[in-house]
PDB file of C-alpha atoms in Angstrom:
ATOM      1  CA  MET A   1       0.000   0.000   0.000  1.00 71.00           C
ATOM      2  CA  ASP A   2       2.883   2.389   0.749  1.00 84.00           C
ATOM      3  CA  ILE A   3       4.176   2.089  -2.820  1.00 91.00           C
ATOM      4  CA  PHE A   4       0.810   3.187  -4.206  1.00 93.00           C
ATOM      5  CA  VAL A   5       0.612   6.125  -1.791  1.00 90.00           C
ATOM      6  CA  ASN A   6       4.201   7.121  -2.665  1.00 92.00           C
ATOM      7  CA  ILE A   7       3.322   7.149  -6.378  1.00 95.00           C
ATOM      8  CA  ILE A   8       0.355   9.415  -5.597  1.00 94.00           C
ATOM      9  CA  ASN A   9       2.649  11.612  -3.482  1.00 94.00           C
ATOM     10  CA  ILE A  10       5.063  12.017  -6.401  1.00 96.00           C
ATOM     11  CA  GLY A  11       2.136  13.047  -8.609  1.00 95.00           C
ATOM     12  CA  LEU A  12       0.965  15.565  -6.009  1.00 94.00           C
ATOM     13  CA  VAL A  13       4.471  17.062  -5.746  1.00 95.00           C
ATOM     14  CA  ILE A  14       4.582  17.458  -9.546  1.00 95.00           C
ATOM     15  CA  LEU A  15       1.107  19.049  -9.502  1.00 93.00           C
ATOM     16  CA  LEU A  16       2.176  21.383  -6.699  1.00 93.00           C
ATOM     17  CA  GLY A  17       5.253  22.447  -8.670  1.00 93.00           C
ATOM     18  CA  TYR A  18       3.077  23.103 -11.741  1.00 92.00           C
ATOM     19  CA  ASP A  19       0.671  25.176  -9.613  1.00 91.00           C
ATOM     20  CA  LEU A  20       3.468  27.204  -8.046  1.00 91.00           C
ATOM     21  CA  TYR A  21       5.031  27.900 -11.454  1.00 94.00           C
ATOM     22  CA  TRP A  22       1.812  29.372 -12.893  1.00 92.00           C
ATOM     23  CA  GLN A  23       0.977  31.179  -9.643  1.00 93.00           C
ATOM     24  CA  SER A  24       4.356  32.896  -9.781  1.00 93.00           C
ATOM     25  CA  ARG A  25       3.355  34.369 -13.149  1.00 94.00           C
ATOM     26  CA  ILE A  26       0.188  36.055 -11.827  1.00 94.00           C
ATOM     27  CA  GLN A  27       0.253  39.809 -12.449  1.00 93.00           C
ATOM     28  CA  ILE A  28      -2.979  40.759 -10.655  1.00 94.00           C
ATOM     29  CA  ARG A  29      -4.258  38.581  -7.830  1.00 94.00           C
ATOM     30  CA  ALA A  30      -7.955  38.027  -7.295  1.00 94.00           C
ATOM     31  CA  ASN A  31      -9.583  37.579  -3.907  1.00 93.00           C
ATOM     32  CA  TYR A  32      -8.604  34.353  -2.168  1.00 93.00           C
ATOM     33  CA  SER A  33     -11.180  31.521  -2.246  1.00 89.00           C
ATOM     34  CA  TYR A  34     -11.561  30.298   1.324  1.00 91.00           C
ATOM     35  CA  TRP A  35     -14.107  27.652   0.338  1.00 89.00           C
ATOM     36  CA  GLN A  36     -11.331  25.753  -1.400  1.00 85.00           C
ATOM     37  CA  VAL A  37      -9.527  25.407   1.933  1.00 86.00           C
ATOM     38  CA  VAL A  38     -12.704  24.560   3.849  1.00 90.00           C
ATOM     39  CA  TRP A  39     -13.614  21.685   1.525  1.00 87.00           C
ATOM     40  CA  GLY A  40     -10.027  20.471   1.482  1.00 85.00           C
ATOM     41  CA  LEU A  41      -9.891  20.409   5.279  1.00 87.00           C
ATOM     42  CA  ILE A  42     -13.221  18.584   5.495  1.00 90.00           C
ATOM     43  CA  ILE A  43     -11.901  15.890   3.155  1.00 85.00           C
ATOM     44  CA  VAL A  44      -8.567  15.657   5.004  1.00 85.00           C
ATOM     45  CA  VAL A  45     -10.268  15.311   8.399  1.00 87.00           C
ATOM     46  CA  TRP A  46     -12.584  12.673   6.976  1.00 86.00           C
ATOM     47  CA  ILE A  47      -9.680  10.702   5.472  1.00 82.00           C
ATOM     48  CA  ALA A  48      -7.502  11.135   8.569  1.00 81.00           C
ATOM     49  CA  SER A  49     -10.289   9.857  10.817  1.00 84.00           C
ATOM     50  CA  THR A  50      -9.629   6.363   9.451  1.00 81.00           C
ATOM     51  CA  GLY A  51      -6.213   6.480  11.111  1.00 78.00           C
ATOM     52  CA  ILE A  52      -2.771   7.393   9.825  1.00 76.00           C
ATOM     53  CA  SER A  53      -0.913   4.130   9.354  1.00 78.00           C
ATOM     54  CA  SER A  54       2.380   5.273   7.811  1.00 84.00           C
ATOM     55  CA  TRP A  55       4.575   8.264   6.974  1.00 88.00           C
ATOM     56  CA  SER A  56       3.552   8.002   3.309  1.00 89.00           C
ATOM     57  CA  TYR A  57      -0.047   8.467   4.318  1.00 86.00           C
ATOM     58  CA  ALA A  58       0.810  11.474   6.502  1.00 86.00           C
ATOM     59  CA  VAL A  59       2.784  13.031   3.619  1.00 90.00           C
ATOM     60  CA  PHE A  60      -0.202  12.441   1.326  1.00 89.00           C
ATOM     61  CA  LEU A  61      -2.519  14.305   3.705  1.00 87.00           C
ATOM     62  CA  ALA A  62      -0.030  17.175   4.037  1.00 89.00           C
ATOM     63  CA  LEU A  63       0.401  17.467   0.244  1.00 92.00           C
ATOM     64  CA  PHE A  64      -3.357  17.308  -0.301  1.00 89.00           C
ATOM     65  CA  THR A  65      -3.881  20.072   2.259  1.00 89.00           C
ATOM     66  CA  LEU A  66      -1.136  22.197   0.684  1.00 90.00           C
ATOM     67  CA  LEU A  67      -2.679  21.764  -2.776  1.00 91.00           C
ATOM     68  CA  ASN A  68      -6.036  22.943  -1.436  1.00 89.00           C
ATOM     69  CA  VAL A  69      -4.438  25.988   0.173  1.00 90.00           C
ATOM     70  CA  ALA A  70      -2.666  26.791  -3.113  1.00 90.00           C
ATOM     71  CA  GLY A  71      -5.917  26.135  -5.003  1.00 88.00           C
ATOM     72  CA  GLY A  72      -7.530  29.187  -3.436  1.00 90.00           C
ATOM     73  CA  VAL A  73      -5.132  31.557  -5.228  1.00 92.00           C
ATOM     74  CA  SER A  74      -6.415  32.999  -8.500  1.00 93.00           C
ATOM     75  CA  GLY A  75      -5.627  35.881 -10.804  1.00 95.00           C
ATOM     76  CA  ILE A  76      -4.529  37.136 -14.197  1.00 95.00           C
ATOM     77  CA  GLY A  77      -1.180  35.861 -15.402  1.00 93.00           C
ATOM     78  CA  ASP A  78       0.950  36.779 -18.373  1.00 92.00           C
ATOM     79  CA  LYS A  79      -0.100  33.758 -20.488  1.00 92.00           C
ATOM     80  CA  ARG A  80      -3.010  32.171 -18.572  1.00 93.00           C
ATOM     81  CA  ILE A  81      -5.540  32.905 -15.900  1.00 94.00           C
ATOM     82  CA  ALA A  82      -5.350  31.014 -12.652  1.00 93.00           C
ATOM     83  CA  ALA A  83      -8.829  29.995 -11.547  1.00 91.00           C
ATOM     84  CA  THR A  84      -9.593  28.483  -8.156  1.00 88.00           C
ATOM     85  CA  GLY A  85      -9.508  24.737  -7.646  1.00 83.00           C
ATOM     86  CA  VAL A  86      -7.023  21.905  -7.771  1.00 78.00           C
ATOM     87  CA  TYR A  87      -7.723  20.389 -11.194  1.00 76.00           C
ATOM     88  CA  ASN A  88      -7.627  22.124 -14.614  1.00 75.00           C
ATOM     89  CA  ARG A  89      -7.430  25.642 -13.234  1.00 84.00           C
ATOM     90  CA  PHE A  90      -4.844  27.317 -15.480  1.00 92.00           C
ATOM     91  CA  ARG A  91      -6.526  28.279 -18.729  1.00 92.00           C
ATOM     92  CA  PRO A  92      -4.834  29.968 -21.706  1.00 93.00           C
ATOM     93  CA  TYR A  93      -6.388  33.181 -22.994  1.00 92.00           C
ATOM     94  CA  ALA A  94      -6.997  31.691 -26.442  1.00 90.00           C
ATOM     95  CA  LYS A  95      -9.805  29.535 -24.971  1.00 90.00           C
ATOM     96  CA  PHE A  96     -11.919  32.534 -23.970  1.00 93.00           C
ATOM     97  CA  ILE A  97     -14.681  33.969 -26.108  1.00 93.00           C
ATOM     98  CA  GLY A  98     -15.213  37.103 -24.035  1.00 94.00           C
ATOM     99  CA  VAL A  99     -14.498  38.915 -20.783  1.00 95.00           C
ATOM    100  CA  THR A 100     -17.002  40.983 -18.806  1.00 95.00           C
ATOM    101  CA  LEU A 101     -15.788  43.463 -16.203  1.00 96.00           C
ATOM    102  CA  THR A 102     -18.266  44.876 -13.700  1.00 95.00           C
ATOM    103  CA  PRO A 103     -17.066  47.625 -11.344  1.00 94.00           C
ATOM    104  CA  VAL A 104     -18.931  47.523  -8.024  1.00 93.00           C
ATOM    105  CA  SER A 105     -19.034  50.023  -5.164  1.00 88.00           C
ATOM    106  CA  ALA A 106     -20.016  48.447  -1.860  1.00 85.00           C
ATOM    107  CA  PRO A 107     -22.097  50.403   0.696  1.00 87.00           C
ATOM    108  CA  ASN A 108     -19.047  50.590   2.985  1.00 87.00           C
ATOM    109  CA  GLY A 109     -17.119  52.466   0.279  1.00 84.00           C
ATOM    110  CA  ALA A 110     -14.987  49.555  -0.913  1.00 86.00           C
ATOM    111  CA  GLU A 111     -14.617  49.249  -4.655  1.00 89.00           C
ATOM    112  CA  PHE A 112     -13.869  46.084  -6.575  1.00 93.00           C
ATOM    113  CA  VAL A 113     -14.212  44.600 -10.041  1.00 95.00           C
ATOM    114  CA  VAL A 114     -16.019  41.363 -10.853  1.00 95.00           C
ATOM    115  CA  ALA A 115     -14.438  39.698 -13.893  1.00 95.00           C
ATOM    116  CA  ILE A 116     -16.196  36.921 -15.782  1.00 95.00           C
ATOM    117  CA  PHE A 117     -14.137  35.026 -18.342  1.00 95.00           C
ATOM    118  CA  ALA A 118     -16.463  33.184 -20.749  1.00 94.00           C
ATOM    119  CA  MET A 119     -15.523  29.963 -22.516  1.00 91.00           C
ATOM    120  CA  ALA A 120     -17.660  28.051 -25.006  1.00 80.00           C
ATOM    121  CA  PRO A 121     -20.180  26.500 -24.359  1.00 81.00           C
ATOM    122  CA  ARG A 122     -21.629  28.025 -21.191  1.00 85.00           C
ATOM    123  CA  ARG A 123     -18.497  27.761 -19.079  1.00 90.00           C
ATOM    124  CA  TYR A 124     -17.339  30.680 -16.996  1.00 92.00           C
ATOM    125  CA  VAL A 125     -14.566  31.624 -14.615  1.00 92.00           C
ATOM    126  CA  ARG A 126     -15.511  34.350 -12.130  1.00 93.00           C
ATOM    127  CA  MET A 127     -13.002  36.324 -10.093  1.00 95.00           C
ATOM    128  CA  ILE A 128     -13.249  39.366  -7.837  1.00 94.00           C
ATOM    129  CA  PHE A 129     -10.416  41.908  -7.864  1.00 95.00           C
ATOM    130  CA  LYS A 130      -9.679  44.811  -5.530  1.00 93.00           C
ATOM    131  CA  GLN A 131      -7.902  46.622  -8.359  1.00 90.00           C
ATOM    132  CA  PRO A 132      -9.302  49.712 -10.116  1.00 91.00           C
ATOM    133  CA  LEU A 133     -11.088  49.136 -13.416  1.00 92.00           C
ATOM    134  CA  THR A 134      -8.426  51.069 -15.363  1.00 92.00           C
ATOM    135  CA  THR A 135      -5.683  48.754 -14.068  1.00 92.00           C
ATOM    136  CA  MET A 136      -7.734  45.701 -15.024  1.00 93.00           C
ATOM    137  CA  ILE A 137      -8.344  46.999 -18.545  1.00 93.00           C
ATOM    138  CA  GLY A 138      -4.667  47.841 -19.029  1.00 92.00           C
ATOM    139  CA  VAL A 139      -3.469  44.378 -18.005  1.00 93.00           C
ATOM    140  CA  LEU A 140      -6.154  42.591 -20.023  1.00 93.00           C
ATOM    141  CA  GLN A 141      -5.246  44.588 -23.140  1.00 92.00           C
ATOM    142  CA  GLN A 142      -1.682  43.310 -22.801  1.00 93.00           C
ATOM    143  CA  VAL A 143      -2.530  39.624 -22.326  1.00 93.00           C
ATOM    144  CA  LEU A 144      -5.778  38.945 -24.226  1.00 94.00           C
ATOM    145  CA  PRO A 145      -5.779  38.116 -27.937  1.00 93.00           C
ATOM    146  CA  GLU A 146      -7.415  40.675 -30.246  1.00 91.00           C
ATOM    147  CA  THR A 147     -10.296  38.247 -30.912  1.00 91.00           C
ATOM    148  CA  VAL A 148     -11.468  38.249 -27.268  1.00 92.00           C
ATOM    149  CA  PRO A 149     -13.818  41.187 -26.620  1.00 93.00           C
ATOM    150  CA  VAL A 150     -13.839  42.943 -23.246  1.00 93.00           C
ATOM    151  CA  THR A 151     -17.222  44.273 -22.123  1.00 93.00           C
ATOM    152  CA  ILE A 152     -17.602  46.750 -19.277  1.00 94.00           C
ATOM    153  CA  GLN A 153     -20.926  46.356 -17.520  1.00 93.00           C
ATOM    154  CA  LYS A 154     -22.418  48.967 -15.214  1.00 85.00           C
ATOM    155  CA  ILE A 155     -24.672  48.210 -12.251  1.00 79.00           C
ATOM    156  CA  ASN A 156     -27.461  50.737 -11.768  1.00 59.00           C
TER     157      ASN A 156
END
């Protein structure tokens, strides 16, 4: 059983390295997704409740937890966006069919931008940024292909 868990651990280390590489290329970070950590911890506690029988198993739980913590980081990178999650979260800009930016002013005076990256068919990646709209537009103009339209939506 330890050999199987060690093979999974090697895969998780490779996945963690891949995640860290693309996260290091993020230019504008979105708000952190705490739900990613909550669900990861629920799964880890559930798995750990069966009993930790070896060091390989303990390393697996630690790597799984670390991947869930890293999975909450999202943002706009130089070649891809980093969505939240553990699996298939780094998407190249060529896959998008449109981007919608919605500036929002909260009642407490905080301002943020909701960005929705649309992929075909009916798939979306939503992120919330604490950056000004002008900064968001400037970065997106640098990284998005000319064929991907950017729409600015106003809330009345």
